[in-house]
Amino acid sequence: MSSNYPKCVVFDLDYTLWPLWIDTHVTPPFRASKNNPQVILDRYGTDISFYKNVTDILQQLKDAQVKLCIASRTHAPKFAYQVLNLMRVPIDGELQPASKFFTNIKAFPATKIDHFEQLHKETGISYKDMLFFDDEGRNRVVESLGVTFCLVPDGLNRASFEEGIRKWQKNRK
Ligand SMILES: [Mg+2]
């Protein structure tokens, strides 16, 4: 089954995995909600959590031994890391920091080409074995490297995930 998946799936963060801009919409310090460890609250009590299907999709890919990475152009990488480390989500049936899903996290202001060149170097995985989900059409530039790009204007969900996988399978042929 795992050959039906790319070797590596890369996700943008803002408006792809969660519905906000981490560098402008929220303010530290961050803390986990007492009622739900999957929800992080900022200084003013604003909620930060993944879109509904994200954790299940990440687990499904992890089960298929797909490498999971992040490529974010955020101007607040520190906040992104803090939130991903504080947020506890079920991974292999146990609540763990969401950051544990990802082997390589690229979060800094640069082009997505820069992010992918680094990911390729670090993982040794060829661009054609990579699938990228992002909510912004301009980040389609990674297609010039050979990466499959899937636009997710409403964030990652079941339908957009399956669309991305189908697109990658088609490109591979
Ligand atoms: Mg985004």
mmCIF file with all atom_site columns, C-alpha atoms in Angstrom, residues 13-136:
data_model
loop_
_atom_site.group_PDB
_atom_site.id
_atom_site.type_symbol
_atom_site.label_atom_id
_atom_site.label_alt_id
_atom_site.label_comp_id
_atom_site.label_asym_id
_atom_site.label_entity_id
_atom_site.label_seq_id
_atom_site.pdbx_PDB_ins_code
_atom_site.Cartn_x
_atom_site.Cartn_y
_atom_site.Cartn_z
_atom_site.occupancy
_atom_site.B_iso_or_equiv
_atom_site.pdbx_formal_charge
_atom_site.auth_seq_id
_atom_site.auth_comp_id
_atom_site.auth_asym_id
_atom_site.auth_atom_id
_atom_site.pdbx_PDB_model_num
ATOM 1   C CA . LEU A 1 13  ? 1.436   25.638 8.385  1.00 0.00 ? 13  LEU A CA 1
ATOM 2   C CA . ASP A 1 14  ? -0.747  28.781 8.282  1.00 0.00 ? 14  ASP A CA 1
ATOM 3   C CA . TYR A 1 15  ? -4.175  28.135 6.707  1.00 0.00 ? 15  TYR A CA 1
ATOM 4   C CA . THR A 1 16  ? -3.012  24.667 5.684  1.00 0.00 ? 16  THR A CA 1
ATOM 5   C CA . LEU A 1 17  ? -2.762  22.863 9.042  1.00 0.00 ? 17  LEU A CA 1
ATOM 6   C CA . TRP A 1 18  ? -4.342  25.554 11.249 1.00 0.00 ? 18  TRP A CA 1
ATOM 7   C CA . PRO A 1 19  ? -6.711  28.469 10.537 1.00 0.00 ? 19  PRO A CA 1
ATOM 8   C CA . LEU A 1 20  ? -4.509  31.444 11.431 1.00 0.00 ? 20  LEU A CA 1
ATOM 9   C CA . TRP A 1 21  ? -1.259  33.281 10.791 1.00 0.00 ? 21  TRP A CA 1
ATOM 10  C CA . ILE A 1 22  ? 0.992   32.384 13.685 1.00 0.00 ? 22  ILE A CA 1
ATOM 11  C CA . ASP A 1 23  ? 3.066   35.568 13.226 1.00 0.00 ? 23  ASP A CA 1
ATOM 12  C CA . THR A 1 24  ? 0.177   38.077 13.293 1.00 0.00 ? 24  THR A CA 1
ATOM 13  C CA . HIS A 1 25  ? -3.043  36.599 14.694 1.00 0.00 ? 25  HIS A CA 1
ATOM 14  C CA . VAL A 1 26  ? -1.833  35.343 18.063 1.00 0.00 ? 26  VAL A CA 1
ATOM 15  C CA . THR A 1 27  ? 0.345   36.627 20.878 1.00 0.00 ? 27  THR A CA 1
ATOM 16  C CA . PRO A 1 28  ? 2.593   34.712 23.297 1.00 0.00 ? 28  PRO A CA 1
ATOM 17  C CA . PRO A 1 29  ? 2.791   33.344 25.901 1.00 0.00 ? 29  PRO A CA 1
ATOM 18  C CA . PHE A 1 30  ? 1.049   30.173 24.743 1.00 0.00 ? 30  PHE A CA 1
ATOM 19  C CA . ARG A 1 31  ? -0.420  27.498 26.992 1.00 0.00 ? 31  ARG A CA 1
ATOM 20  C CA . ALA A 1 32  ? -2.365  24.271 26.547 1.00 0.00 ? 32  ALA A CA 1
ATOM 21  C CA . SER A 1 33  ? -6.081  24.443 27.272 1.00 0.00 ? 33  SER A CA 1
ATOM 22  C CA . LYS A 1 34  ? -6.949  22.607 30.502 1.00 0.00 ? 34  LYS A CA 1
ATOM 23  C CA . ASN A 1 35  ? -10.011 21.030 28.863 1.00 0.00 ? 35  ASN A CA 1
ATOM 24  C CA . ASN A 1 36  ? -8.379  19.905 25.655 1.00 0.00 ? 36  ASN A CA 1
ATOM 25  C CA . PRO A 1 37  ? -4.618  19.370 25.197 1.00 0.00 ? 37  PRO A CA 1
ATOM 26  C CA . GLN A 1 38  ? -5.097  19.600 21.405 1.00 0.00 ? 38  GLN A CA 1
ATOM 27  C CA . VAL A 1 39  ? -6.013  23.271 21.819 1.00 0.00 ? 39  VAL A CA 1
ATOM 28  C CA . ILE A 1 40  ? -3.438  25.968 22.596 1.00 0.00 ? 40  ILE A CA 1
ATOM 29  C CA . LEU A 1 41  ? -4.480  29.350 23.953 1.00 0.00 ? 41  LEU A CA 1
ATOM 30  C CA . ASP A 1 42  ? -2.563  32.557 23.420 1.00 0.00 ? 42  ASP A CA 1
ATOM 31  C CA . ARG A 1 43  ? -2.175  35.474 25.814 1.00 0.00 ? 43  ARG A CA 1
ATOM 32  C CA . TYR A 1 44  ? -5.727  36.675 25.117 1.00 0.00 ? 44  TYR A CA 1
ATOM 33  C CA . GLY A 1 45  ? -7.389  33.258 25.082 1.00 0.00 ? 45  GLY A CA 1
ATOM 34  C CA . THR A 1 46  ? -7.475  32.895 21.290 1.00 0.00 ? 46  THR A CA 1
ATOM 35  C CA . ASP A 1 47  ? -7.652  29.204 20.278 1.00 0.00 ? 47  ASP A CA 1
ATOM 36  C CA . ILE A 1 48  ? -5.002  27.548 18.141 1.00 0.00 ? 48  ILE A CA 1
ATOM 37  C CA . SER A 1 49  ? -5.655  24.022 16.899 1.00 0.00 ? 49  SER A CA 1
ATOM 38  C CA . PHE A 1 50  ? -5.286  21.949 13.744 1.00 0.00 ? 50  PHE A CA 1
ATOM 39  C CA . TYR A 1 51  ? -8.119  21.715 11.223 1.00 0.00 ? 51  TYR A CA 1
ATOM 40  C CA . LYS A 1 52  ? -10.470 18.842 12.017 1.00 0.00 ? 52  LYS A CA 1
ATOM 41  C CA . ASN A 1 53  ? -9.010  15.971 9.929  1.00 0.00 ? 53  ASN A CA 1
ATOM 42  C CA . VAL A 1 54  ? -5.329  16.900 10.199 1.00 0.00 ? 54  VAL A CA 1
ATOM 43  C CA . THR A 1 55  ? -4.289  14.544 13.003 1.00 0.00 ? 55  THR A CA 1
ATOM 44  C CA . ASP A 1 56  ? -5.990  11.524 11.379 1.00 0.00 ? 56  ASP A CA 1
ATOM 45  C CA . ILE A 1 57  ? -4.361  12.279 8.034  1.00 0.00 ? 57  ILE A CA 1
ATOM 46  C CA . LEU A 1 58  ? -0.912  12.648 9.612  1.00 0.00 ? 58  LEU A CA 1
ATOM 47  C CA . GLN A 1 59  ? -1.376  9.332  11.447 1.00 0.00 ? 59  GLN A CA 1
ATOM 48  C CA . GLN A 1 60  ? -2.491  7.586  8.255  1.00 0.00 ? 60  GLN A CA 1
ATOM 49  C CA . LEU A 1 61  ? 0.669   8.754  6.464  1.00 0.00 ? 61  LEU A CA 1
ATOM 50  C CA . LYS A 1 62  ? 2.871   7.874  9.440  1.00 0.00 ? 62  LYS A CA 1
ATOM 51  C CA . ASP A 1 63  ? 1.395   4.344  9.450  1.00 0.00 ? 63  ASP A CA 1
ATOM 52  C CA . ALA A 1 64  ? 2.427   4.085  5.784  1.00 0.00 ? 64  ALA A CA 1
ATOM 53  C CA . GLN A 1 65  ? 5.997   5.142  6.743  1.00 0.00 ? 65  GLN A CA 1
ATOM 54  C CA . VAL A 1 66  ? 5.741   8.400  4.835  1.00 0.00 ? 66  VAL A CA 1
ATOM 55  C CA . LYS A 1 67  ? 8.185   11.084 5.972  1.00 0.00 ? 67  LYS A CA 1
ATOM 56  C CA . LEU A 1 68  ? 6.293   14.191 7.171  1.00 0.00 ? 68  LEU A CA 1
ATOM 57  C CA . CYS A 1 69  ? 7.801   17.679 6.939  1.00 0.00 ? 69  CYS A CA 1
ATOM 58  C CA . ILE A 1 70  ? 6.814   21.330 7.293  1.00 0.00 ? 70  ILE A CA 1
ATOM 59  C CA . ALA A 1 71  ? 7.719   24.239 5.003  1.00 0.00 ? 71  ALA A CA 1
ATOM 60  C CA . SER A 1 72  ? 6.518   27.571 6.383  1.00 0.00 ? 72  SER A CA 1
ATOM 61  C CA . ARG A 1 73  ? 7.573   31.091 5.449  1.00 0.00 ? 73  ARG A CA 1
ATOM 62  C CA . THR A 1 74  ? 6.452   32.412 8.821  1.00 0.00 ? 74  THR A CA 1
ATOM 63  C CA . HIS A 1 75  ? 8.159   35.430 10.335 1.00 0.00 ? 75  HIS A CA 1
ATOM 64  C CA . ALA A 1 76  ? 7.636   33.900 13.777 1.00 0.00 ? 76  ALA A CA 1
ATOM 65  C CA . PRO A 1 77  ? 9.301   30.462 13.653 1.00 0.00 ? 77  PRO A CA 1
ATOM 66  C CA . LYS A 1 78  ? 9.742   30.521 17.409 1.00 0.00 ? 78  LYS A CA 1
ATOM 67  C CA . PHE A 1 79  ? 5.978   30.764 17.957 1.00 0.00 ? 79  PHE A CA 1
ATOM 68  C CA . ALA A 1 80  ? 5.368   27.956 15.467 1.00 0.00 ? 80  ALA A CA 1
ATOM 69  C CA . TYR A 1 81  ? 7.801   25.664 17.295 1.00 0.00 ? 81  TYR A CA 1
ATOM 70  C CA . GLN A 1 82  ? 6.361   26.599 20.699 1.00 0.00 ? 82  GLN A CA 1
ATOM 71  C CA . VAL A 1 83  ? 2.810   25.824 19.627 1.00 0.00 ? 83  VAL A CA 1
ATOM 72  C CA . LEU A 1 84  ? 3.754   22.552 17.873 1.00 0.00 ? 84  LEU A CA 1
ATOM 73  C CA . ASN A 1 85  ? 5.606   21.457 21.013 1.00 0.00 ? 85  ASN A CA 1
ATOM 74  C CA . LEU A 1 86  ? 2.817   22.440 23.423 1.00 0.00 ? 86  LEU A CA 1
ATOM 75  C CA . MET A 1 87  ? -0.061  20.971 21.404 1.00 0.00 ? 87  MET A CA 1
ATOM 76  C CA . ARG A 1 88  ? -0.681  17.319 22.362 1.00 0.00 ? 88  ARG A CA 1
ATOM 77  C CA . VAL A 1 89  ? -2.299  15.146 19.738 1.00 0.00 ? 89  VAL A CA 1
ATOM 78  C CA . PRO A 1 90  ? -2.807  11.375 19.537 1.00 0.00 ? 90  PRO A CA 1
ATOM 79  C CA . ILE A 1 91  ? 0.220   9.807  17.828 1.00 0.00 ? 91  ILE A CA 1
ATOM 80  C CA . ASP A 1 92  ? 0.239   5.994  17.748 1.00 0.00 ? 92  ASP A CA 1
ATOM 81  C CA . GLY A 1 93  ? -2.570  6.069  20.313 1.00 0.00 ? 93  GLY A CA 1
ATOM 82  C CA . GLU A 1 94  ? -0.806  8.281  22.842 1.00 0.00 ? 94  GLU A CA 1
ATOM 83  C CA . LEU A 1 95  ? -1.045  12.051 23.428 1.00 0.00 ? 95  LEU A CA 1
ATOM 84  C CA . GLN A 1 96  ? 2.284   13.502 22.280 1.00 0.00 ? 96  GLN A CA 1
ATOM 85  C CA . PRO A 1 97  ? 3.604   16.875 21.113 1.00 0.00 ? 97  PRO A CA 1
ATOM 86  C CA . ALA A 1 98  ? 2.327   17.543 17.579 1.00 0.00 ? 98  ALA A CA 1
ATOM 87  C CA . SER A 1 99  ? 5.928   18.354 16.543 1.00 0.00 ? 99  SER A CA 1
ATOM 88  C CA . LYS A 1 100 ? 6.719   14.611 16.850 1.00 0.00 ? 100 LYS A CA 1
ATOM 89  C CA . PHE A 1 101 ? 4.846   13.889 13.634 1.00 0.00 ? 101 PHE A CA 1
ATOM 90  C CA . PHE A 1 102 ? 7.455   15.828 11.653 1.00 0.00 ? 102 PHE A CA 1
ATOM 91  C CA . THR A 1 103 ? 11.032  14.745 10.998 1.00 0.00 ? 103 THR A CA 1
ATOM 92  C CA . ASN A 1 104 ? 12.077  17.992 9.288  1.00 0.00 ? 104 ASN A CA 1
ATOM 93  C CA . ILE A 1 105 ? 10.625  21.419 9.992  1.00 0.00 ? 105 ILE A CA 1
ATOM 94  C CA . LYS A 1 106 ? 11.587  24.392 7.820  1.00 0.00 ? 106 LYS A CA 1
ATOM 95  C CA . ALA A 1 107 ? 10.071  27.524 9.363  1.00 0.00 ? 107 ALA A CA 1
ATOM 96  C CA . PHE A 1 108 ? 11.734  30.786 8.394  1.00 0.00 ? 108 PHE A CA 1
ATOM 97  C CA . PRO A 1 109 ? 11.118  33.584 5.892  1.00 0.00 ? 109 PRO A CA 1
ATOM 98  C CA . ALA A 1 110 ? 12.480  32.412 2.525  1.00 0.00 ? 110 ALA A CA 1
ATOM 99  C CA . THR A 1 111 ? 11.036  31.047 -0.676 1.00 0.00 ? 111 THR A CA 1
ATOM 100 C CA . LYS A 1 112 ? 9.491   27.597 -0.700 1.00 0.00 ? 112 LYS A CA 1
ATOM 101 C CA . ILE A 1 113 ? 12.188  26.684 -3.223 1.00 0.00 ? 113 ILE A CA 1
ATOM 102 C CA . ASP A 1 114 ? 14.762  27.332 -0.477 1.00 0.00 ? 114 ASP A CA 1
ATOM 103 C CA . HIS A 1 115 ? 12.741  25.199 1.956  1.00 0.00 ? 115 HIS A CA 1
ATOM 104 C CA . PHE A 1 116 ? 12.510  22.312 -0.514 1.00 0.00 ? 116 PHE A CA 1
ATOM 105 C CA . GLU A 1 117 ? 16.185  22.436 -1.484 1.00 0.00 ? 117 GLU A CA 1
ATOM 106 C CA . GLN A 1 118 ? 17.003  22.012 2.194  1.00 0.00 ? 118 GLN A CA 1
ATOM 107 C CA . LEU A 1 119 ? 14.440  19.234 2.661  1.00 0.00 ? 119 LEU A CA 1
ATOM 108 C CA . HIS A 1 120 ? 15.820  17.393 -0.365 1.00 0.00 ? 120 HIS A CA 1
ATOM 109 C CA . LYS A 1 121 ? 19.382  17.719 0.948  1.00 0.00 ? 121 LYS A CA 1
ATOM 110 C CA . GLU A 1 122 ? 18.468  16.573 4.455  1.00 0.00 ? 122 GLU A CA 1
ATOM 111 C CA . THR A 1 123 ? 16.205  13.650 3.537  1.00 0.00 ? 123 THR A CA 1
ATOM 112 C CA . GLY A 1 124 ? 17.899  12.461 0.336  1.00 0.00 ? 124 GLY A CA 1
ATOM 113 C CA . ILE A 1 125 ? 14.404  12.032 -1.141 1.00 0.00 ? 125 ILE A CA 1
ATOM 114 C CA . SER A 1 126 ? 14.002  13.069 -4.767 1.00 0.00 ? 126 SER A CA 1
ATOM 115 C CA . TYR A 1 127 ? 11.590  15.894 -5.611 1.00 0.00 ? 127 TYR A CA 1
ATOM 116 C CA . LYS A 1 128 ? 9.330   13.615 -7.649 1.00 0.00 ? 128 LYS A CA 1
ATOM 117 C CA . ASP A 1 129 ? 8.690   11.574 -4.480 1.00 0.00 ? 129 ASP A CA 1
ATOM 118 C CA . MET A 1 130 ? 7.458   14.688 -2.646 1.00 0.00 ? 130 MET A CA 1
ATOM 119 C CA . LEU A 1 131 ? 3.915   16.042 -2.335 1.00 0.00 ? 131 LEU A CA 1
ATOM 120 C CA . PHE A 1 132 ? 3.289   19.544 -0.980 1.00 0.00 ? 132 PHE A CA 1
ATOM 121 C CA . PHE A 1 133 ? 0.041   20.932 0.465  1.00 0.00 ? 133 PHE A CA 1
ATOM 122 C CA . ASP A 1 134 ? -0.265  24.731 0.666  1.00 0.00 ? 134 ASP A CA 1
ATOM 123 C CA . ASP A 1 135 ? -3.147  27.239 0.707  1.00 0.00 ? 135 ASP A CA 1
ATOM 124 C CA . GLU A 1 136 ? -1.363  29.861 -1.450 1.00 0.00 ? 136 GLU A CA 1
#
